[in-house]
Structures are given as C-alpha cells and as structure tokens.
C-alpha cells in the first residue's frame, strides 16, 4: 500500500513539473492578437523563450545557401575561408538571438542557413553579409574642406565653361550641424561630380570624401552628411576587444537617451588609440564602418583607456546589430546568397493545423479502440497515452528541442508505439487469466513477461532514433529527437505509471474480476 502511494505521488510530481513546464507554451501559442498588443514586448519575449520551439516548416522563417566569394583571395587566404565565414556567421546569428538556427557547411563548400521565425529578409541579409570594416580616420580641418569645395567648383567652371544649366558642388551642398551635407536626392549628383578625373585631381591626395549616415532633419528632409577624411586610417577594428549596445548617458543633449555602441580596445589598440587622441586634440576623428561615417566626435582629450563610443542616431536594433557585427569580426571575403527561400508564417500555420488534426484523429481512434477492445484496462492505457504525450512535449521544452513537421510525425508514431506496449501487457494478462491464475497473479506475470519484450522491441528503435539524432540534420534530427524522447517516456508511462493503477485495483480495491 505504501509503495503504491509513493509511486503514485512520484507520477503526480512528475506530471506537475511537466504541466508547469508546458504552461508558457500553452500561454504563448494561445495569445490572441489583442493580448499580444496589450502585453509588454519583454513579457512576450520571455514567454517565447520558455515555450516550445517550432521549426522552420512550422513557424516560418528563412532558408539560405551561401557561398564565400574567394575570387580576390590569395591561395593562402582561401584556405579555410568557408570555415572562418561559418564561425563568424554562427556568432552573429547566435548573438542576434535566433532560436535553434541550423548552420552547416556542405561538401561543396557552401553554407546552409536556416533561421526559424526570422521573416525580416533585409535585416538577415545585412547581418550575414556585412563585412564590418571599422576604421578611425582624421577629418580634414574646416579650412581645408572649404578650400577643396572652392577648388572643385573652379574646376567645374572650367569644364562646363560657365554653363549655368549644369549643377555645381555649391548648388547641392547645405550646411548641417557645423559641417556640410547634401540632400539624399542629390547624393547621386555629388558622387558623379566627385568621380570626375579633373575633380579628383584637386582633392588633396591624402584625403577622400565619405558620406555619413542618412539623417532626417526637423523638416522631415533626408540628408547625408559629407566628410573629407584622410585615406589612411589611424586605427582599425582589428584590435577591438569588445562592443556592446547601450543608451547614451553623456553630456551631449543631441544624443541623450539614444542608442549607442560602446567599444573597447585591447592593450595594443588602447596604446595606439591613446597616441592618436593625444596627438590630435581639437580635431575630429571619424568612426567609419564599411566606408560610411557613423559619427565624427571632436577629440577633447587624450583617451588612455581604449574606450570609445559610436554615436550615429541608431535605432536600438541598429545599435544591437552593429555591436554584434563588431564583436563577431569581419568576414574573410564577401558572401554570395546562392539560394534563398522564405517560408511564410501562413504556410507554417497551415502545417501546424494539419499536423494537429492528424495527431488528434490518430489519438481519438486509438483511444476509442482501446476502450472498446480492452474496456477498463483500455481506459488505463488511454490515460497512460495522455501522460506520455504531455511528458514528451515537456521534455522537449526542457531540452530546448525544436518541433518540426517530421517531429510531429514522430509524435504520432510514438502514440502508436505507446499503445503497442499496453497491448503486449494486456494480452499477456489475458493469457495468464485464461490459464486460471488469479487477477493479482495474472497482472504480476503479465507485466513481468511483457516488460522484457517491450524493452527488446523499443531498444532497437531507440538505437535507430539515436543514430538519426546524432547524424541527422534539420527535419531528420527533429524526427529522431521526438522519437527518442517518446520511447523513453513510453517506458515510464506504459510500464511504471500503468502498473500503479493495476496494483491499486488488485491490492487496495481487491477486485476479483478484471475488465480487460
């Protein structure tokens, strides 16, 4: 009697843990659109992290095949370029917070990328393909800039011989925050003028023009700041130690409360940074990322700590992605997207609905069959089946496993296997009863003899499932995961939990006839 009580409490305890584990899953996937709008983004994000992960085929997402462009690499540089690119992409994706991404290299040297739940195509492409060349360049003095603009217009006057229908540099340049800029619509004209050979000849040989980030003025007009900077960087991101996004809390009211990126150099970089800042106090130092000036603060004092911030009117997402790219490092070569597919959320929802429908139909048919064929014993088997399903899903949540469409097939297959174990036990009990044994003796003998058979049958399936789990990828791995968990859970529910109910009926209720 005490043994039955302890075992029953153990099953109830495990069931309680399983339901508690599954609660965020139930809550997250049953949120109505109005609830999602009313709840905080932080709460929903936390709920999603605790919920069951759905694969690319169920929740939608992106599938890409990438190829490293090694055409400009030397033979030495090309060695292992795919492996380095794979690790950098993995770092960027991991830090982006994508759950259960699949990132692997093919035999042809390409990289396969699956991003469940990611539907922001442009953001994903930018994050993956960005080369992230970080440089620190000195900005030319205001006098040098003004003289260069004047020289360019003088050259244009000579080229176009005073033709007033042509566009001159001063026609499109506007003043902006103490510097100069062009309206975004004039950016192409600016580039066209700057690239003229005659104009290139009057730009100081050590300098180049670079654009800043597109900015919107108070009038809603989009403009692009222009910087005349030295071609050779004073420092690069090669010695960068860390980078993180945060909120600006400095004294400049123009950036108060705005996202920024804090960067820290290693010892070598900090020494160089201290030298550069110490030797150029009062000058502007442009922070350039992939040839776009992110910000150009004035150096007010020597900075010996190797700490700096990048300000650039970022959104919080932009600051976060920039920090990720800087931390993860630069790609060894440009990445080409060879193939790209996006599985829409609607298609994923349709797959879930059909998968659930198949599972419920299979579950109900099995439950009805067991009730009709095995009566009371069938009801016990049905309860064990329900426990088995709950335990499988709870274990998947606890292990942060991903449920894919093949995984749902594995779940349905596990339902059949769970019933198979009960059928073996019940048929053994029937044989013992027909042999004239008492109910208690028949139950004991039935479980004892069937357990070995169930163990043998499921062990071979478990070995196959573990092989799929170890060597499979994507959907195959999802199938192997669910099948492995299902088999182990089946042992617990069919042999351990069901036996408790039979022991209660036989030893406590003292039944003399078993409905089976």
GROMACS .gro file of N, CA, C and O in nm, residues 30 63 77 107 117 127 131 135 154 169 207 210 224 237 270 316 371 409 426 462 467 485 508:
model
   92
   30UNK      N    1  -0.145   3.053  -2.747
   30UNK     CA    2  -0.289   3.082  -2.744
   30UNK      C    3  -0.316   3.231  -2.723
   30UNK      O    4  -0.430   3.270  -2.701
   63UNK      N    5   1.546   3.031  -4.532
   63UNK     CA    6   1.641   2.925  -4.570
   63UNK      C    7   1.734   2.985  -4.674
   63UNK      O    8   1.689   3.042  -4.772
   77UNK      N    9   4.511   3.269  -4.842
   77UNK     CA   10   4.395   3.326  -4.773
   77UNK      C   11   4.269   3.242  -4.795
   77UNK      O   12   4.180   3.237  -4.710
  107UNK      N   13   2.940   1.963  -4.859
  107UNK     CA   14   3.063   1.908  -4.917
  107UNK      C   15   3.118   1.997  -5.027
  107UNK      O   16   3.237   1.994  -5.057
  117UNK      N   17   1.154   3.141  -3.768
  117UNK     CA   18   1.089   3.260  -3.710
  117UNK      C   19   1.140   3.391  -3.764
  117UNK      O   20   1.085   3.496  -3.732
  127UNK      N   21   2.284   4.145  -4.185
  127UNK     CA   22   2.360   4.092  -4.072
  127UNK      C   23   2.459   3.985  -4.117
  127UNK      O   24   2.573   3.979  -4.070
  131UNK      N   25   3.056   4.312  -4.416
  131UNK     CA   26   3.198   4.280  -4.396
  131UNK      C   27   3.254   4.344  -4.269
  131UNK      O   28   3.351   4.299  -4.214
  135UNK      N   29   3.707   5.157  -3.910
  135UNK     CA   30   3.829   5.239  -3.919
  135UNK      C   31   3.808   5.371  -3.845
  135UNK      O   32   3.694   5.420  -3.834
  154UNK      N   33   3.572   7.561  -5.905
  154UNK     CA   34   3.656   7.630  -6.006
  154UNK      C   35   3.684   7.536  -6.124
  154UNK      O   36   3.681   7.575  -6.241
  169UNK      N   37   2.900   7.206  -5.732
  169UNK     CA   38   2.901   7.146  -5.597
  169UNK      C   39   2.829   7.235  -5.497
  169UNK      O   40   2.753   7.186  -5.413
  207UNK      N   41   4.343   6.266  -4.899
  207UNK     CA   42   4.207   6.272  -4.845
  207UNK      C   43   4.105   6.212  -4.941
  207UNK      O   44   4.132   6.196  -5.060
  210UNK      N   45   3.370   6.102  -4.784
  210UNK     CA   46   3.285   5.990  -4.741
  210UNK      C   47   3.150   6.045  -4.696
  210UNK      O   48   3.142   6.155  -4.640
  224UNK      N   49   2.238   6.364  -4.625
  224UNK     CA   50   2.356   6.281  -4.596
  224UNK      C   51   2.475   6.371  -4.569
  224UNK      O   52   2.522   6.443  -4.658
  237UNK      N   53   3.957   4.830  -3.659
  237UNK     CA   54   3.888   4.747  -3.559
  237UNK      C   55   3.958   4.616  -3.531
  237UNK      O   56   3.905   4.532  -3.458
  270UNK      N   57   4.456   5.000  -2.733
  270UNK     CA   58   4.440   5.111  -2.639
  270UNK      C   59   4.562   5.203  -2.643
  270UNK      O   60   4.549   5.326  -2.636
  316UNK      N   61   1.749   5.113  -3.164
  316UNK     CA   62   1.806   5.014  -3.072
  316UNK      C   63   1.845   4.887  -3.146
  316UNK      O   64   1.946   4.824  -3.116
  371UNK      N   65  -1.070   0.151  -2.564
  371UNK     CA   66  -1.185   0.145  -2.474
  371UNK      C   67  -1.279   0.031  -2.512
  371UNK      O   68  -1.331  -0.042  -2.425
  409UNK      N   69   0.527   1.403  -3.697
  409UNK     CA   70   0.507   1.265  -3.745
  409UNK      C   71   0.563   1.167  -3.643
  409UNK      O   72   0.503   1.062  -3.616
  426UNK      N   73  -0.144  -0.628  -2.189
  426UNK     CA   74  -0.282  -0.677  -2.169
  426UNK      C   75  -0.300  -0.818  -2.225
  426UNK      O   76  -0.371  -0.901  -2.165
  462UNK      N   77   1.506   0.262  -3.043
  462UNK     CA   78   1.577   0.372  -2.978
  462UNK      C   79   1.718   0.391  -3.038
  462UNK      O   80   1.763   0.503  -3.058
  467UNK      N   81   2.072   0.728  -3.368
  467UNK     CA   82   2.157   0.748  -3.487
  467UNK      C   83   2.106   0.868  -3.568
  467UNK      O   84   2.184   0.952  -3.613
  485UNK      N   85   1.278   1.069  -2.733
  485UNK     CA   86   1.209   1.110  -2.610
  485UNK      C   87   1.083   1.027  -2.590
  485UNK      O   88   1.051   0.984  -2.479
  508UNK      N   89  -0.555  -0.284  -0.331
  508UNK     CA   90  -0.634  -0.198  -0.243
  508UNK      C   91  -0.784  -0.227  -0.259
  508UNK      O   92  -0.855  -0.250  -0.163
   0.00000   0.00000   0.00000
